[in-house]
């Protein structure tokens, strides 16, 4: 399973890289707004650090504009994956960009049949948003399980990129479902690495080590 960092913050991305956890990065307009930096400059800086796919999102609402934006984003760096919104226009743009050999990540996916359409249109990644479904009382991970099963049934090459990950349980269930990728915020990476019994164990070993005679 691959892990992407869900962040536009270079400092956060560096921390996750140092932890050996990063296979790629996903950004979105909200993450860019949080760091208050322009899209292209940020993507280029991330691309200089990370050897893997970097999702950069289009903001056009019509397919034509998405394709134009997507071509400009893809020209920035070979690792750029053009992020497109789910919907009729997003699917049209996915198909058009796929025909030009450009990798896409269809975002804001909330049902397995939306994901199926993305795969048919030639998306490289599809991003089911689990946390936002959980927020409205629907089990987000069920969508991931069903999407993985559908893609396996038909041998689609599109990868399931679990997004809107809010906690370690999301990562666990994404891995059990066989999702190809999870995009994870830095705070969740840290939670994944930690366990109170690990801390207690380290403390106990250090106390005992102090009692070991030293030559
Ligand atoms: C990543 O591709 C998504 O944009 C991101 O995971 C959304 O997360 P959120 O629902 O916590 O905003």
mmCIF file of C-alpha atoms and ligand atoms in Angstrom:
data_model
loop_
_atom_site.group_PDB
_atom_site.id
_atom_site.type_symbol
_atom_site.label_atom_id
_atom_site.label_comp_id
_atom_site.label_asym_id
_atom_site.label_seq_id
_atom_site.Cartn_x
_atom_site.Cartn_y
_atom_site.Cartn_z
ATOM 1 C CA UNK A 1 0.000 0.000 0.000
ATOM 2 C CA UNK A 2 1.293 3.439 -0.883
ATOM 3 C CA UNK A 3 0.936 6.520 1.288
ATOM 4 C CA UNK A 4 0.595 10.048 -0.004
ATOM 5 C CA UNK A 5 0.817 13.082 2.270
ATOM 6 C CA UNK A 6 -2.363 15.119 2.200
ATOM 7 C CA UNK A 7 -0.783 18.547 2.535
ATOM 8 C CA UNK A 8 0.479 21.633 0.703
ATOM 9 C CA UNK A 9 2.769 22.509 3.605
ATOM 10 C CA UNK A 10 6.423 21.912 2.709
ATOM 11 C CA UNK A 11 7.422 21.565 6.380
ATOM 12 C CA UNK A 12 4.788 18.870 6.938
ATOM 13 C CA UNK A 13 5.817 17.062 3.756
ATOM 14 C CA UNK A 14 9.476 17.084 4.878
ATOM 15 C CA UNK A 15 8.544 15.578 8.259
ATOM 16 C CA UNK A 16 6.570 12.777 6.583
ATOM 17 C CA UNK A 17 9.425 12.209 4.095
ATOM 18 C CA UNK A 18 11.888 11.861 6.972
ATOM 19 C CA UNK A 19 9.571 9.239 8.493
ATOM 20 C CA UNK A 20 9.969 7.192 5.287
ATOM 21 C CA UNK A 21 6.235 7.274 4.635
ATOM 22 C CA UNK A 22 5.849 9.272 1.466
ATOM 23 C CA UNK A 23 5.107 7.866 -1.983
ATOM 24 C CA UNK A 24 3.375 11.000 -3.242
ATOM 25 C CA UNK A 25 1.424 14.111 -2.272
ATOM 26 C CA UNK A 26 -2.129 15.357 -2.696
ATOM 27 C CA UNK A 27 -3.076 19.020 -2.550
ATOM 28 C CA UNK A 28 -6.382 20.824 -2.929
ATOM 29 C CA UNK A 29 -7.474 24.496 -2.919
ATOM 30 C CA UNK A 30 -8.302 24.373 0.815
ATOM 31 C CA UNK A 31 -4.841 23.007 1.692
ATOM 32 C CA UNK A 32 -3.225 25.731 -0.443
ATOM 33 C CA UNK A 33 -5.359 28.400 1.227
ATOM 34 C CA UNK A 34 -4.183 27.072 4.605
ATOM 35 C CA UNK A 35 -0.533 27.675 3.714
ATOM 36 C CA UNK A 36 -1.329 30.864 1.771
ATOM 37 C CA UNK A 37 0.921 30.079 -1.172
ATOM 38 C CA UNK A 38 0.340 29.998 -4.957
ATOM 39 C CA UNK A 39 -0.386 26.671 -6.613
ATOM 40 C CA UNK A 40 2.397 26.456 -9.198
ATOM 41 C CA UNK A 41 5.192 27.592 -6.899
ATOM 42 C CA UNK A 42 4.063 25.105 -4.240
ATOM 43 C CA UNK A 43 3.768 22.195 -6.669
ATOM 44 C CA UNK A 44 7.261 22.858 -8.059
ATOM 45 C CA UNK A 45 8.720 22.965 -4.558
ATOM 46 C CA UNK A 46 7.005 19.693 -3.637
ATOM 47 C CA UNK A 47 8.172 18.108 -6.912
ATOM 48 C CA UNK A 48 11.781 18.946 -6.057
ATOM 49 C CA UNK A 49 11.408 16.922 -2.832
ATOM 50 C CA UNK A 50 9.117 14.013 -3.622
ATOM 51 C CA UNK A 51 9.747 11.154 -6.052
ATOM 52 C CA UNK A 52 6.131 10.288 -6.782
ATOM 53 C CA UNK A 53 2.741 11.513 -7.962
ATOM 54 C CA UNK A 54 1.721 15.029 -6.866
ATOM 55 C CA UNK A 55 -1.934 15.920 -7.307
ATOM 56 C CA UNK A 56 -2.674 19.519 -8.335
ATOM 57 C CA UNK A 57 -6.334 20.480 -8.596
ATOM 58 C CA UNK A 58 -8.127 22.320 -11.410
ATOM 59 C CA UNK A 59 -10.695 24.922 -10.412
ATOM 60 C CA UNK A 60 -12.577 25.280 -13.718
ATOM 61 C CA UNK A 61 -16.139 24.029 -13.695
ATOM 62 C CA UNK A 62 -16.331 23.232 -17.422
ATOM 63 C CA UNK A 63 -14.433 20.443 -19.177
ATOM 64 C CA UNK A 64 -12.751 22.767 -21.662
ATOM 65 C CA UNK A 65 -11.290 24.924 -18.888
ATOM 66 C CA UNK A 66 -10.255 21.844 -16.904
ATOM 67 C CA UNK A 67 -8.376 20.473 -19.906
ATOM 68 C CA UNK A 68 -6.619 23.783 -20.458
ATOM 69 C CA UNK A 69 -5.669 24.027 -16.768
ATOM 70 C CA UNK A 70 -4.734 20.347 -16.684
ATOM 71 C CA UNK A 71 -2.342 20.700 -19.622
ATOM 72 C CA UNK A 72 -0.635 23.665 -17.932
ATOM 73 C CA UNK A 73 -0.358 21.802 -14.610
ATOM 74 C CA UNK A 74 0.955 18.623 -16.255
ATOM 75 C CA UNK A 75 3.593 20.697 -18.062
ATOM 76 C CA UNK A 76 4.982 21.862 -14.697
ATOM 77 C CA UNK A 77 6.608 18.548 -13.816
ATOM 78 C CA UNK A 78 6.372 14.901 -14.927
ATOM 79 C CA UNK A 79 5.128 13.893 -11.445
ATOM 80 C CA UNK A 80 2.066 16.134 -11.594
ATOM 81 C CA UNK A 81 -1.285 14.343 -11.571
ATOM 82 C CA UNK A 82 -4.184 16.551 -12.637
ATOM 83 C CA UNK A 83 -6.938 16.540 -10.038
ATOM 84 C CA UNK A 84 -10.422 16.953 -11.470
ATOM 85 C CA UNK A 85 -13.796 17.192 -9.761
ATOM 86 C CA UNK A 86 -16.264 14.320 -10.151
ATOM 87 C CA UNK A 87 -19.231 15.042 -12.420
ATOM 88 C CA UNK A 88 -20.083 15.106 -16.107
ATOM 89 C CA UNK A 89 -17.598 17.899 -16.867
ATOM 90 C CA UNK A 90 -14.863 16.239 -14.794
ATOM 91 C CA UNK A 91 -15.399 12.943 -16.629
ATOM 92 C CA UNK A 92 -15.188 14.672 -20.011
ATOM 93 C CA UNK A 93 -11.923 16.298 -18.971
ATOM 94 C CA UNK A 94 -10.617 12.991 -17.574
ATOM 95 C CA UNK A 95 -11.253 11.296 -20.894
ATOM 96 C CA UNK A 96 -9.687 14.121 -22.909
ATOM 97 C CA UNK A 97 -6.573 14.276 -20.712
ATOM 98 C CA UNK A 98 -6.223 10.471 -20.638
ATOM 99 C CA UNK A 99 -6.262 10.511 -24.456
ATOM 100 C CA UNK A 100 -3.240 12.826 -24.293
ATOM 101 C CA UNK A 101 -1.466 10.482 -21.860
ATOM 102 C CA UNK A 102 -1.968 12.790 -18.856
ATOM 103 C CA UNK A 103 -2.579 11.204 -15.476
ATOM 104 C CA UNK A 104 -5.663 12.315 -13.566
ATOM 105 C CA UNK A 105 -7.063 11.941 -10.063
ATOM 106 C CA UNK A 106 -10.829 12.350 -9.879
ATOM 107 C CA UNK A 107 -11.712 13.918 -6.556
ATOM 108 C CA UNK A 108 -14.878 14.392 -4.484
ATOM 109 C CA UNK A 109 -16.063 10.851 -5.144
ATOM 110 C CA UNK A 110 -18.812 9.707 -2.788
ATOM 111 C CA UNK A 111 -20.173 6.497 -4.359
ATOM 112 C CA UNK A 112 -18.778 3.334 -5.956
ATOM 113 C CA UNK A 113 -20.653 3.980 -9.192
ATOM 114 C CA UNK A 114 -19.076 7.426 -9.469
ATOM 115 C CA UNK A 115 -15.751 5.629 -9.090
ATOM 116 C CA UNK A 116 -16.737 3.136 -11.790
ATOM 117 C CA UNK A 117 -17.376 6.002 -14.222
ATOM 118 C CA UNK A 118 -13.960 7.496 -13.405
ATOM 119 C CA UNK A 119 -12.283 4.189 -14.237
ATOM 120 C CA UNK A 120 -14.237 3.940 -17.501
ATOM 121 C CA UNK A 121 -13.133 7.481 -18.409
ATOM 122 C CA UNK A 122 -9.475 6.516 -17.917
ATOM 123 C CA UNK A 123 -8.622 8.110 -14.557
ATOM 124 C CA UNK A 124 -5.276 7.071 -13.061
ATOM 125 C CA UNK A 125 -6.612 7.544 -9.527
ATOM 126 C CA UNK A 126 -10.039 7.881 -8.004
ATOM 127 C CA UNK A 127 -10.400 9.589 -4.626
ATOM 128 C CA UNK A 128 -13.272 8.354 -2.439
ATOM 129 C CA UNK A 129 -13.745 10.799 0.478
ATOM 130 C CA UNK A 130 -14.345 8.606 3.520
ATOM 131 C CA UNK A 131 -14.242 11.215 6.307
ATOM 132 C CA UNK A 132 -16.808 13.500 4.708
ATOM 133 C CA UNK A 133 -19.235 10.570 4.302
ATOM 134 C CA UNK A 134 -18.690 9.537 7.928
ATOM 135 C CA UNK A 135 -19.455 13.158 8.866
ATOM 136 C CA UNK A 136 -22.973 12.842 7.465
ATOM 137 C CA UNK A 137 -23.611 9.456 9.061
ATOM 138 C CA UNK A 138 -22.774 7.171 6.123
ATOM 139 C CA UNK A 139 -19.989 4.621 6.443
ATOM 140 C CA UNK A 140 -17.327 5.987 4.085
ATOM 141 C CA UNK A 141 -15.232 2.849 4.112
ATOM 142 C CA UNK A 142 -18.045 0.754 2.622
ATOM 143 C CA UNK A 143 -17.670 2.853 -0.540
ATOM 144 C CA UNK A 144 -13.953 1.970 -0.596
ATOM 145 C CA UNK A 145 -14.617 -1.757 -0.154
ATOM 146 C CA UNK A 146 -17.208 -1.758 -2.957
ATOM 147 C CA UNK A 147 -14.981 0.304 -5.276
ATOM 148 C CA UNK A 148 -12.023 -2.045 -4.784
ATOM 149 C CA UNK A 149 -14.313 -5.036 -5.520
ATOM 150 C CA UNK A 150 -15.711 -3.425 -8.683
ATOM 151 C CA UNK A 151 -12.243 -2.530 -10.002
ATOM 152 C CA UNK A 152 -11.072 -6.097 -9.322
ATOM 153 C CA UNK A 153 -14.158 -7.589 -11.004
ATOM 154 C CA UNK A 154 -13.315 -5.818 -14.245
ATOM 155 C CA UNK A 155 -9.528 -5.494 -14.033
ATOM 156 C CA UNK A 156 -9.468 -1.690 -14.132
ATOM 157 C CA UNK A 157 -5.997 -0.155 -13.873
ATOM 158 C CA UNK A 158 -7.406 2.868 -11.988
ATOM 159 C CA UNK A 159 -6.106 3.007 -8.426
ATOM 160 C CA UNK A 160 -8.259 3.615 -5.381
ATOM 161 C CA UNK A 161 -6.756 6.562 -3.483
ATOM 162 C CA UNK A 162 -8.551 6.806 -0.148
ATOM 163 C CA UNK A 163 -8.989 10.486 0.752
ATOM 164 C CA UNK A 164 -10.514 12.540 3.558
ATOM 165 C CA UNK A 165 -8.660 10.302 5.995
ATOM 166 C CA UNK A 166 -9.187 11.531 9.531
ATOM 167 C CA UNK A 167 -7.778 8.829 11.827
ATOM 168 C CA UNK A 168 -5.704 5.606 12.037
ATOM 169 C CA UNK A 169 -8.832 3.418 11.799
ATOM 170 C CA UNK A 170 -9.479 4.840 8.327
ATOM 171 C CA UNK A 171 -5.958 3.768 7.302
ATOM 172 C CA UNK A 172 -6.395 0.299 8.827
ATOM 173 C CA UNK A 173 -9.687 -0.314 7.039
ATOM 174 C CA UNK A 174 -8.384 1.111 3.758
ATOM 175 C CA UNK A 175 -5.472 -1.355 3.934
ATOM 176 C CA UNK A 176 -7.786 -4.269 4.794
ATOM 177 C CA UNK A 177 -10.038 -3.319 1.868
ATOM 178 C CA UNK A 178 -7.048 -3.523 -0.485
ATOM 179 C CA UNK A 179 -7.054 0.163 -1.442
ATOM 180 C CA UNK A 180 -3.964 0.972 -3.483
ATOM 181 C CA UNK A 181 -3.188 4.296 -1.792
ATOM 182 C CA UNK A 182 -4.270 6.373 1.195
ATOM 183 C CA UNK A 183 -3.596 10.080 1.353
ATOM 184 C CA UNK A 184 -2.912 10.877 4.963
ATOM 185 C CA UNK A 185 -2.515 14.159 6.890
ATOM 186 C CA UNK A 186 0.727 14.475 8.875
ATOM 187 C CA UNK A 187 -1.142 14.356 12.211
ATOM 188 C CA UNK A 188 -2.543 10.923 11.291
ATOM 189 C CA UNK A 189 0.911 9.653 10.200
ATOM 190 C CA UNK A 190 2.141 10.555 13.675
ATOM 191 C CA UNK A 191 -0.828 8.809 15.316
ATOM 192 C CA UNK A 192 -0.106 5.705 13.219
ATOM 193 C CA UNK A 193 3.484 5.604 14.465
ATOM 194 C CA UNK A 194 2.634 5.984 18.138
ATOM 195 C CA UNK A 195 1.368 3.625 20.824
ATOM 196 C CA UNK A 196 1.363 4.180 24.606
ATOM 197 C CA UNK A 197 2.801 0.680 25.188
ATOM 198 C CA UNK A 198 5.704 1.523 22.862
ATOM 199 C CA UNK A 199 6.468 4.614 24.976
ATOM 200 C CA UNK A 200 6.196 2.660 28.241
ATOM 201 C CA UNK A 201 8.400 -0.086 26.775
ATOM 202 C CA UNK A 202 11.122 2.383 25.745
ATOM 203 C CA UNK A 203 11.028 3.997 29.188
ATOM 204 C CA UNK A 204 11.334 0.606 30.928
ATOM 205 C CA UNK A 205 14.244 -0.489 28.722
ATOM 206 C CA UNK A 206 16.070 2.772 29.475
ATOM 207 C CA UNK A 207 15.535 2.342 33.226
ATOM 208 C CA UNK A 208 16.836 -1.249 33.045
ATOM 209 C CA UNK A 209 19.732 -0.256 30.803
ATOM 210 C CA UNK A 210 20.876 2.121 33.530
ATOM 211 C CA UNK A 211 21.215 -0.927 35.826
ATOM 212 C CA UNK A 212 23.328 -2.921 33.347
ATOM 213 C CA UNK A 213 27.021 -2.884 34.319
ATOM 214 C CA UNK A 214 29.053 -0.976 31.761
ATOM 215 C CA UNK A 215 32.574 -2.119 30.932
HETATM 216 C C1 LIG B 1 -7.306 14.786 -0.921
HETATM 217 O O1 LIG B 1 -7.104 14.492 -2.076
HETATM 218 C C2 LIG B 1 -8.558 15.404 -0.466
HETATM 219 O O2 LIG B 1 -8.748 16.641 -1.078
HETATM 220 C C3 LIG B 1 -8.550 15.511 1.038
HETATM 221 O O3 LIG B 1 -8.201 14.263 1.577
HETATM 222 C C4 LIG B 1 -9.871 15.991 1.614
HETATM 223 O O4 LIG B 1 -9.835 15.879 3.004
HETATM 224 P P1 LIG B 1 -10.912 16.589 3.962
HETATM 225 O O5 LIG B 1 -12.240 15.957 3.708
HETATM 226 O O6 LIG B 1 -10.405 16.305 5.351
HETATM 227 O O7 LIG B 1 -10.909 18.051 3.625
#
